[in-house]
Amino acid sequence: MLFQPFCTPSGHLVTERCEGLNTSFGIVGHRLLDAASNAADAVRKFRAHLPADKIKEVLTKDQWNNYFWFTAVRNPFSRCVSGYYCEKAAYKLGIPENFAALKRDFVSYLKSPSFQNDENVTHREGEFIIQDAIRFETIHDDISRIAKKIGVEKDLAELPVTKRLASRETRRPTADYYLDEARELVLTQMKWVFEHYDYSTNPRDA
């Protein structure tokens, strides 16, 4: 959302829930639209978190070869805990009050089909296509660096916040969620992040 104004006509309102947009200014994928509406028109072939294979299908050869590909990453251990709580909030699912039960539920989340590691977004035919990244841990410095790289000026005071969960106030330290099984699952599921961004494989460093 932060860079969206540079991909849309002047005056276009940026909101978290939005239709897709494909203009001479750029492409914006639709966000938070229900599954039934996603196929309603041609522009909705662009969506948030679209797999790289699908992006390749809808871009021209020049676009694919000349676009600058960057993404956002976060310490995988922190990301997975955050993802667990976000899924619970999004689907209004209960969170076990007993922390031992919660850790078992967390392992189930890591094993579930709903867990997404975004590898299909960052890779195509096994090849890593990303050229740069904004790390959550150094978000302001990285946004400034990438903004300069693509030739735009960005006021970081405008950094949008759309998901602020109350549960974060009472959340345990990240390492507390990780018994051996959970740690191994994250190391496997998020292998590409560890390989390319040199995050520690110890949850205590998250």
PDB file of C-alpha atoms in Angstrom:
ATOM      1  CA  MET A   1       0.000   0.000   0.000  1.00  0.00           C
ATOM      2  CA  LEU A   2       2.864   2.377   0.725  1.00  0.00           C
ATOM      3  CA  PHE A   3       4.051   2.449  -2.888  1.00  0.00           C
ATOM      4  CA  GLN A   4       0.586   2.163  -4.433  1.00  0.00           C
ATOM      5  CA  PRO A   5       0.205   5.923  -5.118  1.00  0.00           C
ATOM      6  CA  PHE A   6       3.073   5.617  -7.619  1.00  0.00           C
ATOM      7  CA  CYS A   7       1.148   2.928  -9.521  1.00  0.00           C
ATOM      8  CA  THR A   8      -2.193   4.760  -9.810  1.00  0.00           C
ATOM      9  CA  PRO A   9      -3.576   7.956 -11.342  1.00  0.00           C
ATOM     10  CA  SER A  10      -3.268  11.136  -9.285  1.00  0.00           C
ATOM     11  CA  GLY A  11      -5.910  11.399  -6.589  1.00  0.00           C
ATOM     12  CA  HIS A  12      -6.643   7.675  -6.442  1.00  0.00           C
ATOM     13  CA  LEU A  13      -7.667   6.723  -2.891  1.00  0.00           C
ATOM     14  CA  VAL A  14      -5.575   3.951  -1.339  1.00  0.00           C
ATOM     15  CA  THR A  15      -7.524   1.560   0.894  1.00  0.00           C
ATOM     16  CA  GLU A  16      -6.704  -1.897   2.224  1.00  0.00           C
ATOM     17  CA  ARG A  17      -9.786  -3.440   0.607  1.00  0.00           C
ATOM     18  CA  CYS A  18      -9.733  -2.522  -3.060  1.00  0.00           C
ATOM     19  CA  GLU A  19     -10.448  -3.549  -6.611  1.00  0.00           C
ATOM     20  CA  GLY A  20      -7.589  -4.351  -8.957  1.00  0.00           C
ATOM     21  CA  LEU A  21      -6.337  -1.615 -11.231  1.00  0.00           C
ATOM     22  CA  ASN A  22      -4.348  -1.827 -14.481  1.00  0.00           C
ATOM     23  CA  THR A  23      -3.536   1.554 -16.023  1.00  0.00           C
ATOM     24  CA  SER A  24      -0.645   3.257 -17.766  1.00  0.00           C
ATOM     25  CA  PHE A  25       0.600   4.214 -14.288  1.00  0.00           C
ATOM     26  CA  GLY A  26       0.984   0.611 -13.182  1.00  0.00           C
ATOM     27  CA  ILE A  27      -0.782  -2.451 -11.807  1.00  0.00           C
ATOM     28  CA  VAL A  28      -2.446  -2.879  -8.412  1.00  0.00           C
ATOM     29  CA  GLY A  29      -3.743  -6.278  -7.361  1.00  0.00           C
ATOM     30  CA  HIS A  30      -7.129  -6.482  -5.699  1.00  0.00           C
ATOM     31  CA  ARG A  31      -7.162  -7.026  -1.934  1.00  0.00           C
ATOM     32  CA  LEU A  32      -9.666  -8.593   0.484  1.00  0.00           C
ATOM     33  CA  LEU A  33     -12.345  -9.355  -2.090  1.00  0.00           C
ATOM     34  CA  ASP A  34     -14.430 -12.479  -1.577  1.00  0.00           C
ATOM     35  CA  ALA A  35     -13.795 -15.512  -3.758  1.00  0.00           C
ATOM     36  CA  ALA A  36     -17.058 -15.160  -5.691  1.00  0.00           C
ATOM     37  CA  SER A  37     -16.222 -11.631  -6.806  1.00  0.00           C
ATOM     38  CA  ASN A  38     -12.605 -12.397  -7.660  1.00  0.00           C
ATOM     39  CA  ALA A  39     -13.476 -13.776 -11.083  1.00  0.00           C
ATOM     40  CA  ALA A  40     -15.995 -11.063 -11.918  1.00  0.00           C
ATOM     41  CA  ASP A  41     -13.885  -9.099 -14.396  1.00  0.00           C
ATOM     42  CA  ALA A  42     -10.591  -9.217 -16.237  1.00  0.00           C
ATOM     43  CA  VAL A  43      -8.724  -6.774 -14.013  1.00  0.00           C
ATOM     44  CA  ARG A  44      -9.173  -9.156 -11.089  1.00  0.00           C
ATOM     45  CA  LYS A  45      -6.621 -11.519 -12.556  1.00  0.00           C
ATOM     46  CA  PHE A  46      -4.263  -9.295 -10.562  1.00  0.00           C
ATOM     47  CA  ARG A  47      -4.470  -9.879  -6.808  1.00  0.00           C
ATOM     48  CA  ALA A  48      -2.312  -9.497  -3.736  1.00  0.00           C
ATOM     49  CA  HIS A  49       0.159 -12.384  -3.256  1.00  0.00           C
ATOM     50  CA  LEU A  50      -0.313 -13.566  -6.831  1.00  0.00           C
ATOM     51  CA  PRO A  51       2.098 -16.450  -7.600  1.00  0.00           C
ATOM     52  CA  ALA A  52       5.010 -15.561  -9.853  1.00  0.00           C
ATOM     53  CA  ASP A  53       3.842 -18.053 -12.500  1.00  0.00           C
ATOM     54  CA  LYS A  54       0.509 -16.234 -12.753  1.00  0.00           C
ATOM     55  CA  ILE A  55       2.209 -12.837 -12.910  1.00  0.00           C
ATOM     56  CA  LYS A  56       4.365 -14.074 -15.792  1.00  0.00           C
ATOM     57  CA  GLU A  57       1.226 -15.121 -17.658  1.00  0.00           C
ATOM     58  CA  VAL A  58      -0.404 -11.686 -17.530  1.00  0.00           C
ATOM     59  CA  LEU A  59       2.628  -9.434 -18.091  1.00  0.00           C
ATOM     60  CA  THR A  60       4.308  -8.707 -21.376  1.00  0.00           C
ATOM     61  CA  LYS A  61       7.807 -10.063 -21.935  1.00  0.00           C
ATOM     62  CA  ASP A  62       9.277  -6.554 -21.584  1.00  0.00           C
ATOM     63  CA  GLN A  63       7.419  -5.968 -18.328  1.00  0.00           C
ATOM     64  CA  TRP A  64       8.594  -9.262 -16.862  1.00  0.00           C
ATOM     65  CA  ASN A  65      12.203  -8.696 -17.895  1.00  0.00           C
ATOM     66  CA  ASN A  66      12.423  -5.035 -16.907  1.00  0.00           C
ATOM     67  CA  TYR A  67      10.420  -4.734 -13.697  1.00  0.00           C
ATOM     68  CA  PHE A  68      12.339  -4.358 -10.437  1.00  0.00           C
ATOM     69  CA  TRP A  69      11.211  -7.170  -8.137  1.00  0.00           C
ATOM     70  CA  PHE A  70      11.223  -6.529  -4.400  1.00  0.00           C
ATOM     71  CA  THR A  71       9.340  -7.999  -1.480  1.00  0.00           C
ATOM     72  CA  ALA A  72       8.952  -7.658   2.286  1.00  0.00           C
ATOM     73  CA  VAL A  73      10.380 -10.185   4.743  1.00  0.00           C
ATOM     74  CA  ARG A  74      10.426 -10.692   8.479  1.00  0.00           C
ATOM     75  CA  ASN A  75      12.167 -13.016  10.901  1.00  0.00           C
ATOM     76  CA  PRO A  76      10.344 -16.294  10.081  1.00  0.00           C
ATOM     77  CA  PHE A  77       9.820 -17.234  13.729  1.00  0.00           C
ATOM     78  CA  SER A  78       8.159 -13.883  14.477  1.00  0.00           C
ATOM     79  CA  ARG A  79       6.271 -13.950  11.179  1.00  0.00           C
ATOM     80  CA  CYS A  80       4.727 -17.344  11.901  1.00  0.00           C
ATOM     81  CA  VAL A  81       3.563 -16.348  15.379  1.00  0.00           C
ATOM     82  CA  SER A  82       2.061 -13.168  13.937  1.00  0.00           C
ATOM     83  CA  GLY A  83       0.425 -15.167  11.146  1.00  0.00           C
ATOM     84  CA  TYR A  84      -1.144 -17.507  13.679  1.00  0.00           C
ATOM     85  CA  TYR A  85      -2.810 -14.636  15.535  1.00  0.00           C
ATOM     86  CA  CYS A  86      -3.824 -12.890  12.311  1.00  0.00           C
ATOM     87  CA  GLU A  87      -5.575 -16.020  11.057  1.00  0.00           C
ATOM     88  CA  LYS A  88      -7.407 -16.401  14.364  1.00  0.00           C
ATOM     89  CA  ALA A  89      -8.566 -12.785  14.193  1.00  0.00           C
ATOM     90  CA  ALA A  90      -9.496 -12.910  10.502  1.00  0.00           C
ATOM     91  CA  TYR A  91     -11.709 -15.986  10.884  1.00  0.00           C
ATOM     92  CA  LYS A  92     -12.873 -15.186  14.424  1.00  0.00           C
ATOM     93  CA  LEU A  93     -11.366 -18.412  15.755  1.00  0.00           C
ATOM     94  CA  GLY A  94     -10.821 -19.036  19.438  1.00  0.00           C
ATOM     95  CA  ILE A  95      -7.341 -18.988  20.929  1.00  0.00           C
ATOM     96  CA  PRO A  96      -6.641 -21.587  23.640  1.00  0.00           C
ATOM     97  CA  GLU A  97      -6.267 -19.965  27.049  1.00  0.00           C
ATOM     98  CA  ASN A  98      -3.845 -22.633  28.240  1.00  0.00           C
ATOM     99  CA  PHE A  99      -0.440 -21.898  26.724  1.00  0.00           C
ATOM    100  CA  ALA A 100       0.507 -25.560  26.364  1.00  0.00           C
ATOM    101  CA  ALA A 101      -2.683 -26.089  24.340  1.00  0.00           C
ATOM    102  CA  LEU A 102      -1.947 -22.927  22.359  1.00  0.00           C
ATOM    103  CA  LYS A 103       1.504 -24.253  21.388  1.00  0.00           C
ATOM    104  CA  ARG A 104      -0.098 -27.471  20.125  1.00  0.00           C
ATOM    105  CA  ASP A 105      -2.598 -25.394  18.159  1.00  0.00           C
ATOM    106  CA  PHE A 106       0.268 -23.335  16.751  1.00  0.00           C
ATOM    107  CA  VAL A 107       1.938 -26.516  15.473  1.00  0.00           C
ATOM    108  CA  SER A 108      -1.352 -27.501  13.823  1.00  0.00           C
ATOM    109  CA  TYR A 109      -1.447 -24.085  12.116  1.00  0.00           C
ATOM    110  CA  LEU A 110       2.094 -24.578  10.769  1.00  0.00           C
ATOM    111  CA  LYS A 111       1.010 -27.936   9.311  1.00  0.00           C
ATOM    112  CA  SER A 112      -2.315 -26.725   7.917  1.00  0.00           C
ATOM    113  CA  PRO A 113      -3.109 -26.024   4.226  1.00  0.00           C
ATOM    114  CA  SER A 114      -3.950 -22.439   5.191  1.00  0.00           C
ATOM    115  CA  PHE A 115      -0.323 -21.732   6.113  1.00  0.00           C
ATOM    116  CA  GLN A 116       1.422 -19.863   3.307  1.00  0.00           C
ATOM    117  CA  ASN A 117       5.168 -19.418   3.040  1.00  0.00           C
ATOM    118  CA  ASP A 118       4.993 -17.193  -0.100  1.00  0.00           C
ATOM    119  CA  GLU A 119       7.570 -19.299  -1.931  1.00  0.00           C
ATOM    120  CA  ASN A 120       5.286 -19.397  -4.959  1.00  0.00           C
ATOM    121  CA  VAL A 121       5.351 -15.586  -4.945  1.00  0.00           C
ATOM    122  CA  THR A 122       9.126 -15.223  -4.743  1.00  0.00           C
ATOM    123  CA  HIS A 123      10.116 -18.123  -6.991  1.00  0.00           C
ATOM    124  CA  ARG A 124       9.282 -19.224 -10.522  1.00  0.00           C
ATOM    125  CA  GLU A 125      10.185 -22.704 -11.727  1.00  0.00           C
ATOM    126  CA  GLY A 126      12.444 -23.067  -8.713  1.00  0.00           C
ATOM    127  CA  GLU A 127      14.322 -19.823  -9.400  1.00  0.00           C
ATOM    128  CA  PHE A 128      14.387 -17.032  -6.821  1.00  0.00           C
ATOM    129  CA  ILE A 129      13.286 -13.896  -8.699  1.00  0.00           C
ATOM    130  CA  ILE A 130      13.497 -11.242  -5.961  1.00  0.00           C
ATOM    131  CA  GLN A 131      16.118  -8.519  -6.395  1.00  0.00           C
ATOM    132  CA  ASP A 132      15.752  -6.695  -3.076  1.00  0.00           C
ATOM    133  CA  ALA A 133      13.704  -6.756   0.113  1.00  0.00           C
ATOM    134  CA  ILE A 134      12.277  -4.573   2.860  1.00  0.00           C
ATOM    135  CA  ARG A 135      12.966  -6.216   6.204  1.00  0.00           C
ATOM    136  CA  PHE A 136      10.445  -5.675   8.968  1.00  0.00           C
ATOM    137  CA  GLU A 137      13.321  -5.211  11.399  1.00  0.00           C
ATOM    138  CA  THR A 138      14.857  -2.364   9.372  1.00  0.00           C
ATOM    139  CA  ILE A 139      11.699  -1.208   7.651  1.00  0.00           C
ATOM    140  CA  HIS A 140      12.331   2.548   7.553  1.00  0.00           C
ATOM    141  CA  ASP A 141      15.904   2.300   6.273  1.00  0.00           C
ATOM    142  CA  ASP A 142      14.922  -0.279   3.670  1.00  0.00           C
ATOM    143  CA  ILE A 143      11.917   1.694   2.431  1.00  0.00           C
ATOM    144  CA  SER A 144      14.110   4.779   2.029  1.00  0.00           C
ATOM    145  CA  ARG A 145      16.745   2.776   0.161  1.00  0.00           C
ATOM    146  CA  ILE A 146      14.285   1.142  -2.214  1.00  0.00           C
ATOM    147  CA  ALA A 147      12.391   4.396  -2.780  1.00  0.00           C
ATOM    148  CA  LYS A 148      15.646   5.991  -3.923  1.00  0.00           C
ATOM    149  CA  LYS A 149      16.430   2.969  -6.077  1.00  0.00           C
ATOM    150  CA  ILE A 150      13.134   3.271  -7.984  1.00  0.00           C
ATOM    151  CA  GLY A 151      13.364   7.048  -8.144  1.00  0.00           C
ATOM    152  CA  VAL A 152      10.555   8.174  -5.859  1.00  0.00           C
ATOM    153  CA  GLU A 153      10.328  10.191  -2.666  1.00  0.00           C
ATOM    154  CA  LYS A 154       8.305   8.679   0.151  1.00  0.00           C
ATOM    155  CA  ASP A 155       7.258  10.263   3.452  1.00  0.00           C
ATOM    156  CA  LEU A 156       7.653   7.451   5.978  1.00  0.00           C
ATOM    157  CA  ALA A 157       5.171   9.191   8.265  1.00  0.00           C
ATOM    158  CA  GLU A 158       2.584   7.897   5.786  1.00  0.00           C
ATOM    159  CA  LEU A 159       3.486   4.255   6.483  1.00  0.00           C
ATOM    160  CA  PRO A 160       0.043   2.565   6.637  1.00  0.00           C
ATOM    161  CA  VAL A 161      -0.927   0.329   9.554  1.00  0.00           C
ATOM    162  CA  THR A 162      -3.970  -1.846   8.850  1.00  0.00           C
ATOM    163  CA  LYS A 163      -3.561  -4.792  11.237  1.00  0.00           C
ATOM    164  CA  ARG A 164      -2.939  -3.935  14.866  1.00  0.00           C
ATOM    165  CA  LEU A 165      -4.066  -6.809  17.059  1.00  0.00           C
ATOM    166  CA  ALA A 166      -4.830  -6.314  20.736  1.00  0.00           C
ATOM    167  CA  SER A 167      -3.434  -9.800  21.386  1.00  0.00           C
ATOM    168  CA  ARG A 168       0.056  -8.469  20.764  1.00  0.00           C
ATOM    169  CA  GLU A 169      -0.076  -6.693  24.105  1.00  0.00           C
ATOM    170  CA  THR A 170      -0.291  -9.985  25.987  1.00  0.00           C
ATOM    171  CA  ARG A 171       1.696 -12.172  23.625  1.00  0.00           C
ATOM    172  CA  ARG A 172       4.565 -14.206  25.037  1.00  0.00           C
ATOM    173  CA  PRO A 173       8.159 -13.805  23.817  1.00  0.00           C
ATOM    174  CA  THR A 174       8.513 -15.413  20.387  1.00  0.00           C
ATOM    175  CA  ALA A 175      10.861 -18.157  21.603  1.00  0.00           C
ATOM    176  CA  ASP A 176       8.196 -19.430  24.037  1.00  0.00           C
ATOM    177  CA  TYR A 177       6.100 -20.720  21.127  1.00  0.00           C
ATOM    178  CA  TYR A 178       8.841 -22.958  19.816  1.00  0.00           C
ATOM    179  CA  LEU A 179       9.296 -26.512  20.942  1.00  0.00           C
ATOM    180  CA  ASP A 180      11.469 -28.644  18.687  1.00  0.00           C
ATOM    181  CA  GLU A 181       8.647 -29.599  16.314  1.00  0.00           C
ATOM    182  CA  ALA A 182       7.490 -26.027  15.743  1.00  0.00           C
ATOM    183  CA  ARG A 183      11.061 -24.852  15.168  1.00  0.00           C
ATOM    184  CA  GLU A 184      11.731 -27.598  12.620  1.00  0.00           C
ATOM    185  CA  LEU A 185       8.490 -26.851  10.808  1.00  0.00           C
ATOM    186  CA  VAL A 186       9.422 -23.180  10.446  1.00  0.00           C
ATOM    187  CA  LEU A 187      12.951 -24.030   9.310  1.00  0.00           C
ATOM    188  CA  THR A 188      11.426 -26.240   6.614  1.00  0.00           C
ATOM    189  CA  GLN A 189       8.432 -24.132   5.619  1.00  0.00           C
ATOM    190  CA  MET A 190      10.360 -20.857   5.522  1.00  0.00           C
ATOM    191  CA  LYS A 191      13.626 -22.290   4.186  1.00  0.00           C
ATOM    192  CA  TRP A 192      13.866 -19.735   1.375  1.00  0.00           C
ATOM    193  CA  VAL A 193      13.861 -16.823   3.831  1.00  0.00           C
ATOM    194  CA  PHE A 194      16.644 -18.316   5.942  1.00  0.00           C
ATOM    195  CA  GLU A 195      18.662 -19.034   2.796  1.00  0.00           C
ATOM    196  CA  HIS A 196      18.409 -15.589   1.251  1.00  0.00           C
ATOM    197  CA  TYR A 197      18.205 -13.243   4.236  1.00  0.00           C
ATOM    198  CA  ASP A 198      20.542 -14.715   6.836  1.00  0.00           C
ATOM    199  CA  TYR A 199      18.086 -14.862   9.733  1.00  0.00           C
ATOM    200  CA  SER A 200      19.187 -16.803  12.795  1.00  0.00           C
ATOM    201  CA  THR A 201      17.790 -20.334  13.064  1.00  0.00           C
ATOM    202  CA  ASN A 202      17.408 -19.869  16.820  1.00  0.00           C
ATOM    203  CA  PRO A 203      13.935 -18.571  17.834  1.00  0.00           C
ATOM    204  CA  ARG A 204      15.525 -16.769  20.799  1.00  0.00           C
ATOM    205  CA  ASP A 205      17.096 -14.328  18.341  1.00  0.00           C
ATOM    206  CA  ALA A 206      13.719 -13.370  16.867  1.00  0.00           C
TER     207      ALA A 206
END
